[in-house]
CSV table of C-alpha atoms in Angstrom, one decimal:
chain,number,residue,atom,x,y,z
J,40,UNK,CA,122.3,103.3,69.1
J,41,UNK,CA,121.3,106.9,69.0
J,42,UNK,CA,120.9,108.2,65.5
J,43,UNK,CA,121.1,104.8,64.0
J,44,UNK,CA,119.6,105.9,60.8
J,45,UNK,CA,120.4,108.9,58.7
J,46,UNK,CA,117.1,110.2,57.4
J,47,UNK,CA,115.8,110.5,53.9
J,48,UNK,CA,116.5,114.2,54.4
J,49,UNK,CA,119.8,113.4,53.0
J,50,UNK,CA,118.5,112.5,49.7
J,51,UNK,CA,119.1,114.6,46.7
J,52,UNK,CA,115.4,114.7,46.0
J,53,UNK,CA,114.7,116.3,49.3
J,54,UNK,CA,117.1,119.1,48.7
J,55,UNK,CA,115.8,119.6,45.2
J,56,UNK,CA,112.3,120.0,46.6
J,57,UNK,CA,113.5,122.5,49.1
J,58,UNK,CA,115.4,124.5,46.5
J,59,UNK,CA,112.7,127.1,46.1
J,60,UNK,CA,112.4,127.6,49.8
J,61,UNK,CA,116.1,128.0,50.1
J,62,UNK,CA,116.2,130.6,47.4
J,63,UNK,CA,113.4,132.5,49.1
J,64,UNK,CA,115.1,132.3,52.4
J,65,UNK,CA,117.7,134.8,51.1
J,66,UNK,CA,120.3,133.1,53.3
J,67,UNK,CA,118.9,134.5,56.5
J,68,UNK,CA,121.9,133.0,58.3
J,69,UNK,CA,124.4,135.3,56.7
J,70,UNK,CA,125.8,137.4,59.5
J,71,UNK,CA,127.1,140.9,59.4
J,72,UNK,CA,130.0,139.6,61.5
J,73,UNK,CA,131.0,136.1,62.3
J,74,UNK,CA,133.4,134.0,64.3
J,75,UNK,CA,135.1,130.8,63.4
J,76,UNK,CA,134.5,127.9,65.8
J,77,UNK,CA,136.2,124.5,65.7
J,78,UNK,CA,133.6,121.9,66.5
J,79,UNK,CA,134.1,118.5,68.0
J,80,UNK,CA,134.7,116.9,64.7
J,81,UNK,CA,137.5,119.4,63.9
J,82,UNK,CA,135.4,121.3,61.4
J,83,UNK,CA,135.9,125.0,61.2
J,84,UNK,CA,132.4,126.5,61.3
J,85,UNK,CA,131.7,130.2,60.7
J,86,UNK,CA,129.1,131.2,63.3
J,87,UNK,CA,127.3,134.5,63.5
J,88,UNK,CA,128.7,136.7,66.3
J,89,UNK,CA,125.2,136.9,67.7
J,90,UNK,CA,123.1,133.7,67.5
J,91,UNK,CA,119.5,134.3,68.0
J,92,UNK,CA,117.8,131.2,66.7
J,93,UNK,CA,119.1,127.6,66.9
J,94,UNK,CA,117.7,124.5,65.3
J,95,UNK,CA,118.4,121.3,67.3
J,96,UNK,CA,119.2,118.5,64.9
J,97,UNK,CA,118.0,115.9,67.4
J,98,UNK,CA,116.6,115.5,70.9
J,99,UNK,CA,120.1,115.5,72.7
J,100,UNK,CA,120.9,118.9,71.1
J,101,UNK,CA,117.5,120.3,72.0
J,102,UNK,CA,118.2,119.6,75.7
J,103,UNK,CA,121.7,121.1,75.4
J,104,UNK,CA,120.3,124.3,73.9
J,105,UNK,CA,117.5,124.4,76.3
J,106,UNK,CA,119.7,124.3,79.4
J,107,UNK,CA,122.2,126.8,78.0
J,108,UNK,CA,120.0,129.4,76.3
J,109,UNK,CA,116.3,128.4,76.1
J,110,UNK,CA,115.3,131.6,74.4
J,111,UNK,CA,117.4,130.6,71.4
J,112,UNK,CA,115.6,127.3,70.8
J,113,UNK,CA,113.4,127.4,67.7
J,114,UNK,CA,111.4,124.3,68.7
J,115,UNK,CA,111.4,120.8,70.0
J,116,UNK,CA,112.1,117.7,67.9
J,117,UNK,CA,108.9,116.4,69.5
J,118,UNK,CA,106.3,118.4,71.3
J,119,UNK,CA,106.2,118.0,75.1
J,120,UNK,CA,103.7,115.5,76.5
J,121,UNK,CA,101.3,116.6,79.2
J,122,UNK,CA,103.2,114.9,82.0
J,123,UNK,CA,106.4,116.6,80.9
J,124,UNK,CA,105.2,120.2,80.8
J,125,UNK,CA,105.5,121.0,84.5
J,126,UNK,CA,109.2,120.3,84.3
J,127,UNK,CA,110.0,122.8,81.6
J,128,UNK,CA,110.0,126.6,82.2
J,129,UNK,CA,106.7,128.1,81.1
J,130,UNK,CA,107.8,130.2,78.2
J,131,UNK,CA,109.3,127.2,76.4
J,132,UNK,CA,106.6,124.5,77.0
J,133,UNK,CA,104.7,125.5,73.9
J,134,UNK,CA,107.6,125.8,71.4
J,135,UNK,CA,106.5,124.1,68.2
J,136,UNK,CA,107.4,120.6,67.2
J,137,UNK,CA,109.9,120.8,64.3
J,138,UNK,CA,111.1,117.2,63.8
J,139,UNK,CA,114.7,116.3,63.6
J,140,UNK,CA,117.5,115.7,61.2
J,141,UNK,CA,119.1,112.7,63.0
J,142,UNK,CA,117.9,109.9,65.3
J,143,UNK,CA,115.0,107.5,65.4
J,144,UNK,CA,111.5,108.6,64.5
J,145,UNK,CA,110.1,111.2,62.2
J,146,UNK,CA,112.2,113.0,59.6
J,147,UNK,CA,112.3,116.7,59.7
J,148,UNK,CA,110.2,118.6,57.1
J,149,UNK,CA,112.8,120.7,55.4
J,150,UNK,CA,110.4,123.6,54.8
J,151,UNK,CA,109.4,123.5,58.4
J,152,UNK,CA,113.0,123.8,59.5
J,153,UNK,CA,113.6,126.7,57.1
J,154,UNK,CA,110.5,128.4,58.2
J,155,UNK,CA,112.0,128.5,61.7
J,156,UNK,CA,114.8,130.7,60.3
J,157,UNK,CA,117.6,129.3,62.4
J,158,UNK,CA,121.0,131.0,62.1
J,159,UNK,CA,122.7,127.9,63.6
J,160,UNK,CA,122.1,124.2,63.6
J,161,UNK,CA,123.6,122.1,66.5
J,162,UNK,CA,123.8,118.4,66.7
J,163,UNK,CA,125.0,116.7,69.9
J,164,UNK,CA,126.0,113.0,69.8
J,165,UNK,CA,128.2,111.0,67.6
J,166,UNK,CA,130.8,112.8,65.5
J,167,UNK,CA,131.6,109.8,63.3
J,168,UNK,CA,132.2,110.3,59.6
J,169,UNK,CA,128.5,109.7,58.8
J,170,UNK,CA,127.5,112.7,60.7
J,171,UNK,CA,130.3,114.8,59.5
J,172,UNK,CA,129.1,114.1,56.0
J,173,UNK,CA,125.6,115.0,57.0
J,174,UNK,CA,126.6,118.2,58.6
J,175,UNK,CA,128.8,119.3,55.7
J,176,UNK,CA,126.0,118.5,53.2
J,177,UNK,CA,123.3,120.3,55.1
J,178,UNK,CA,125.5,123.3,55.7
J,179,UNK,CA,126.5,123.6,52.1
J,180,UNK,CA,122.9,123.2,50.9
J,181,UNK,CA,121.3,125.6,53.3
J,182,UNK,CA,124.1,128.1,54.1
J,183,UNK,CA,123.2,127.6,57.8
J,184,UNK,CA,126.3,126.9,59.9
J,185,UNK,CA,126.1,123.4,61.5
J,186,UNK,CA,128.0,122.5,64.7
J,187,UNK,CA,128.8,118.9,65.5
J,188,UNK,CA,129.3,118.4,69.2
J,189,UNK,CA,130.7,115.3,70.9
J,190,UNK,CA,127.9,113.7,73.0
J,191,UNK,CA,129.9,111.3,75.0
J,192,UNK,CA,129.0,111.6,78.7
J,193,UNK,CA,132.5,112.4,79.9
J,194,UNK,CA,132.8,115.1,77.2
J,195,UNK,CA,129.7,116.9,78.6
J,196,UNK,CA,131.7,119.8,80.2
J,197,UNK,CA,133.5,120.5,76.9
J,198,UNK,CA,130.2,120.4,75.0
J,199,UNK,CA,128.7,123.0,77.3
J,200,UNK,CA,131.7,125.3,76.8
J,201,UNK,CA,131.8,124.8,73.1
J,202,UNK,CA,128.1,125.6,72.5
J,203,UNK,CA,128.0,128.2,75.2
J,204,UNK,CA,130.8,130.0,73.4
J,205,UNK,CA,128.9,129.8,70.1
J,206,UNK,CA,125.8,131.2,71.7
J,207,UNK,CA,127.5,133.9,73.6
J,208,UNK,CA,126.5,132.5,77.0
J,209,UNK,CA,129.9,131.6,78.2
J,210,UNK,CA,129.3,132.4,81.9
J,211,UNK,CA,126.3,130.1,82.1
J,212,UNK,CA,128.2,127.4,80.2
J,213,UNK,CA,131.2,127.6,82.5
J,214,UNK,CA,129.0,127.4,85.6
J,215,UNK,CA,127.2,124.3,84.2
J,216,UNK,CA,130.4,122.7,83.1
J,217,UNK,CA,131.9,123.2,86.5
J,218,UNK,CA,128.8,121.7,88.1
J,219,UNK,CA,129.1,118.6,85.9
J,220,UNK,CA,132.8,118.3,86.6
J,221,UNK,CA,132.1,118.5,90.4
J,222,UNK,CA,129.4,115.8,90.0
J,223,UNK,CA,131.8,113.5,88.2
J,224,UNK,CA,134.6,114.2,90.6
J,225,UNK,CA,132.5,113.6,93.8
J,226,UNK,CA,131.1,110.4,92.3
J,227,UNK,CA,134.5,109.1,91.2
J,228,UNK,CA,136.0,109.8,94.7
J,229,UNK,CA,133.3,107.7,96.3
J,230,UNK,CA,133.3,104.9,93.8
J,231,UNK,CA,137.1,104.6,94.0
J,232,UNK,CA,136.5,102.8,97.3
J,233,UNK,CA,134.0,100.3,95.8
J,234,UNK,CA,135.7,97.0,94.8
J,235,UNK,CA,134.6,95.3,91.6
J,236,UNK,CA,132.9,92.5,93.5
J,237,UNK,CA,130.5,94.9,95.1
J,238,UNK,CA,129.4,96.6,91.9
J,239,UNK,CA,125.9,95.7,90.6
J,240,UNK,CA,125.6,93.7,87.4
J,241,UNK,CA,123.1,95.8,85.4
J,242,UNK,CA,120.8,95.1,82.5
J,243,UNK,CA,119.1,98.0,80.7
J,244,UNK,CA,115.6,96.8,79.7
J,245,UNK,CA,114.2,98.9,76.8
J,246,UNK,CA,110.8,98.5,75.2
J,247,UNK,CA,107.6,96.9,76.6
J,248,UNK,CA,109.0,93.4,76.5
J,249,UNK,CA,112.4,94.5,78.0
J,250,UNK,CA,114.4,92.7,75.3
J,251,UNK,CA,116.0,95.7,73.7
J,252,UNK,CA,119.1,96.9,75.4
J,253,UNK,CA,122.3,98.8,74.9
J,254,UNK,CA,125.6,97.0,74.6
J,255,UNK,CA,128.6,98.1,76.7
J,256,UNK,CA,130.2,101.1,75.0
J,257,UNK,CA,127.0,102.5,73.7
J,258,UNK,CA,126.3,106.2,74.3
J,259,UNK,CA,122.9,105.0,75.5
J,260,UNK,CA,124.3,102.9,78.4
J,261,UNK,CA,127.5,104.6,79.4
J,262,UNK,CA,125.7,106.0,82.4
J,263,UNK,CA,125.6,102.5,83.9
J,264,UNK,CA,129.4,102.4,84.2
J,265,UNK,CA,129.6,106.1,85.1
J,266,UNK,CA,127.4,105.4,88.1
J,267,UNK,CA,129.5,102.4,89.2
J,268,UNK,CA,127.6,99.5,87.7
J,269,UNK,CA,128.7,96.8,85.3
J,270,UNK,CA,126.7,96.5,82.1
J,271,UNK,CA,126.1,92.8,81.5
J,272,UNK,CA,125.3,93.3,77.8
J,273,UNK,CA,128.7,92.9,76.3
J,274,UNK,CA,129.5,92.0,72.7
J,275,UNK,CA,133.2,92.6,71.9
J,276,UNK,CA,132.4,93.0,68.2
J,277,UNK,CA,129.6,95.5,68.6
J,278,UNK,CA,128.2,98.5,70.4
J,279,UNK,CA,124.9,100.3,70.2
J,280,UNK,CA,121.3,99.2,70.7
J,281,UNK,CA,120.3,95.7,70.0
J,282,UNK,CA,117.6,93.1,70.5
J,283,UNK,CA,118.4,90.1,72.7
J,284,UNK,CA,116.6,86.9,73.6
J,285,UNK,CA,115.2,86.1,77.0
J,286,UNK,CA,117.6,83.2,77.1
J,287,UNK,CA,120.5,85.6,76.8
J,288,UNK,CA,119.2,87.7,79.6
J,289,UNK,CA,118.8,84.6,81.7
J,290,UNK,CA,122.4,83.7,80.9
J,291,UNK,CA,123.6,87.1,81.9
J,292,UNK,CA,121.4,86.9,85.0
J,293,UNK,CA,121.8,90.6,86.1
J,294,UNK,CA,121.3,91.4,89.7
J,295,UNK,CA,119.9,94.9,88.8
J,296,UNK,CA,117.5,95.9,86.0
J,297,UNK,CA,116.9,99.5,85.0
J,298,UNK,CA,114.0,100.5,82.7
J,299,UNK,CA,112.0,103.6,81.7
J,300,UNK,CA,109.2,101.5,80.2
J,301,UNK,CA,106.2,101.4,82.6
J,302,UNK,CA,104.6,98.5,80.7
J,303,UNK,CA,107.7,96.3,81.2
J,304,UNK,CA,108.1,97.5,84.8
J,305,UNK,CA,104.5,96.5,85.6
J,306,UNK,CA,104.7,93.1,83.8
J,307,UNK,CA,108.1,91.9,84.9
J,308,UNK,CA,107.1,91.1,88.5
J,309,UNK,CA,104.4,88.6,87.5
J,310,UNK,CA,105.9,87.3,84.2
J,311,UNK,CA,107.0,83.7,84.9
J,312,UNK,CA,109.6,83.9,82.2
J,313,UNK,CA,111.5,86.6,84.1
J,314,UNK,CA,110.9,85.2,87.6
J,315,UNK,CA,114.3,83.4,87.8
J,316,UNK,CA,116.3,86.5,86.9
J,317,UNK,CA,118.3,87.5,90.1
J,318,UNK,CA,117.2,91.2,89.7
J,319,UNK,CA,113.5,90.2,89.8
J,320,UNK,CA,114.0,87.7,92.6
J,321,UNK,CA,115.7,90.4,94.7
J,322,UNK,CA,113.2,93.1,93.8
J,323,UNK,CA,115.9,95.2,92.1
J,324,UNK,CA,114.1,96.4,89.1
J,325,UNK,CA,114.0,100.2,88.9
J,326,UNK,CA,111.8,102.5,86.8
J,327,UNK,CA,113.5,105.7,85.7
J,328,UNK,CA,111.6,109.0,85.5
J,329,UNK,CA,111.3,110.5,82.1
J,330,UNK,CA,110.0,114.0,82.7
J,331,UNK,CA,110.8,116.3,81.0
J,332,UNK,CA,113.6,114.1,79.7
J,333,UNK,CA,114.8,110.6,80.6
J,334,UNK,CA,117.0,110.4,83.6
J,335,UNK,CA,119.2,107.7,82.1
J,336,UNK,CA,118.7,108.1,78.4
J,337,UNK,CA,116.2,109.3,75.8
J,338,UNK,CA,117.9,111.4,74.9
J,339,UNK,CA,121.5,110.9,75.9
J,340,UNK,CA,122.1,114.5,76.9
J,341,UNK,CA,122.4,116.7,80.0
J,342,UNK,CA,119.4,114.9,81.6
J,343,UNK,CA,121.8,112.0,82.3
J,344,UNK,CA,123.5,114.1,85.0
J,345,UNK,CA,120.3,113.9,87.0
J,346,UNK,CA,120.1,110.2,86.2
J,347,UNK,CA,123.7,109.8,87.4
J,348,UNK,CA,122.7,111.2,90.8
J,349,UNK,CA,119.7,108.9,91.0
J,350,UNK,CA,121.4,105.8,89.7
J,351,UNK,CA,124.4,106.0,91.9
J,352,UNK,CA,122.1,106.2,94.9
J,353,UNK,CA,120.1,103.2,93.6
J,354,UNK,CA,123.4,101.2,93.2
J,355,UNK,CA,125.0,102.3,96.5
J,356,UNK,CA,122.4,103.8,98.9
J,357,UNK,CA,124.8,103.5,101.9
J,358,UNK,CA,127.5,105.5,100.1
J,359,UNK,CA,125.2,108.3,99.0
J,360,UNK,CA,123.0,108.9,102.0
J,361,UNK,CA,122.0,112.5,101.1
J,362,UNK,CA,118.4,113.4,100.2
J,363,UNK,CA,117.4,112.7,96.6
J,364,UNK,CA,114.6,115.2,96.9
J,365,UNK,CA,117.1,118.0,97.6
J,366,UNK,CA,119.3,116.8,94.7
J,367,UNK,CA,116.3,116.7,92.3
J,368,UNK,CA,115.0,120.2,93.3
J,369,UNK,CA,118.4,121.7,92.9
J,370,UNK,CA,119.1,120.1,89.6
J,371,UNK,CA,115.8,121.2,88.0
J,372,UNK,CA,116.3,124.8,89.2
J,373,UNK,CA,119.9,125.0,88.1
J,374,UNK,CA,119.7,123.1,84.8
J,375,UNK,CA,116.0,123.2,83.7
J,376,UNK,CA,115.1,126.7,84.9
J,377,UNK,CA,112.1,125.5,87.0
J,378,UNK,CA,111.3,125.7,90.7
J,379,UNK,CA,109.5,122.4,91.4
J,380,UNK,CA,106.6,122.7,93.7
J,381,UNK,CA,105.9,119.9,96.2
J,382,UNK,CA,103.4,118.2,93.9
J,383,UNK,CA,105.7,118.1,90.9
J,384,UNK,CA,108.7,117.0,93.0
J,385,UNK,CA,106.7,114.2,94.7
J,386,UNK,CA,105.5,112.9,91.3
J,387,UNK,CA,109.0,112.7,90.1
J,388,UNK,CA,110.3,110.9,93.2
J,389,UNK,CA,107.3,108.5,93.2
J,390,UNK,CA,108.1,107.7,89.6
J,391,UNK,CA,111.7,106.8,90.6
J,392,UNK,CA,110.2,104.4,93.1
J,393,UNK,CA,108.0,102.8,90.5
J,394,UNK,CA,104.8,104.7,90.5
J,395,UNK,CA,104.4,106.4,87.1
J,396,UNK,CA,102.2,109.5,87.4
């Protein structure tokens, strides 16, 4: 599950160590004028009327801020890798790596975050009590307003409008929200005619051995159902990311496997332990592009809209006969601010067919 661990940043010691830096910051976030915004958790947050610098609490938020107002992003949670750079607009490829407050991986260095001088922190994902507590605590300790934004896939249009309003880019937010709503509506109209018996039974294979997956209901796998598939990984008592056994995968026997791990993708075709899985026998294992952000997850943010277009065509090629190249080029221009040249576009499409660049 995204943001499965709340970092040591929460510890009192970390805040004590940062005390001097906080004092020196002179509360740079204090605005001359400010607006009150109700975030997705129902918190009333006082946000500067003009937000110039935004710290993304995690990777999903960094994508959200980038697509809305890239000039406000103070840095990436993780620096872009070489194969990702062509898919991000040039001025923002070299933004510094700042770490993150939430999610798996490195813990943000508090002094690094403060040195970026954000006047707003945005987190995009779960709005459970754990993250409300984190947001309240960070906001109280730093005097930097902290917005919690619902990251569920179906709530994407609302998230765009909420953050777009906070950043003063309401027109772009509205245009993107309408685009996402149109995408959902067109997809739902087509899928309404697909009976349950014709929907693929899908397993999401994470990690090099393919034995990490997302249980039905997880924010990391909701794209499967959104694209018309059926997630075979069901545990009525749990959601989120989990490890499973190969025996469990064999028992589920999915007819379709989706992965973004090239190691697993290369190995699964010749690994005898996977040979009897229906998806492997039928050649229905698909490698998802990950540049600049994963098409189906990693992070669970706006990038999933592109993944939705791709995955629905993987599941139902006869019902979505339009050109994926046209869809990809249009998405990257509209959402990621980049005009893909033929080489960059072809690398992405080749990746979606299993040839990682």
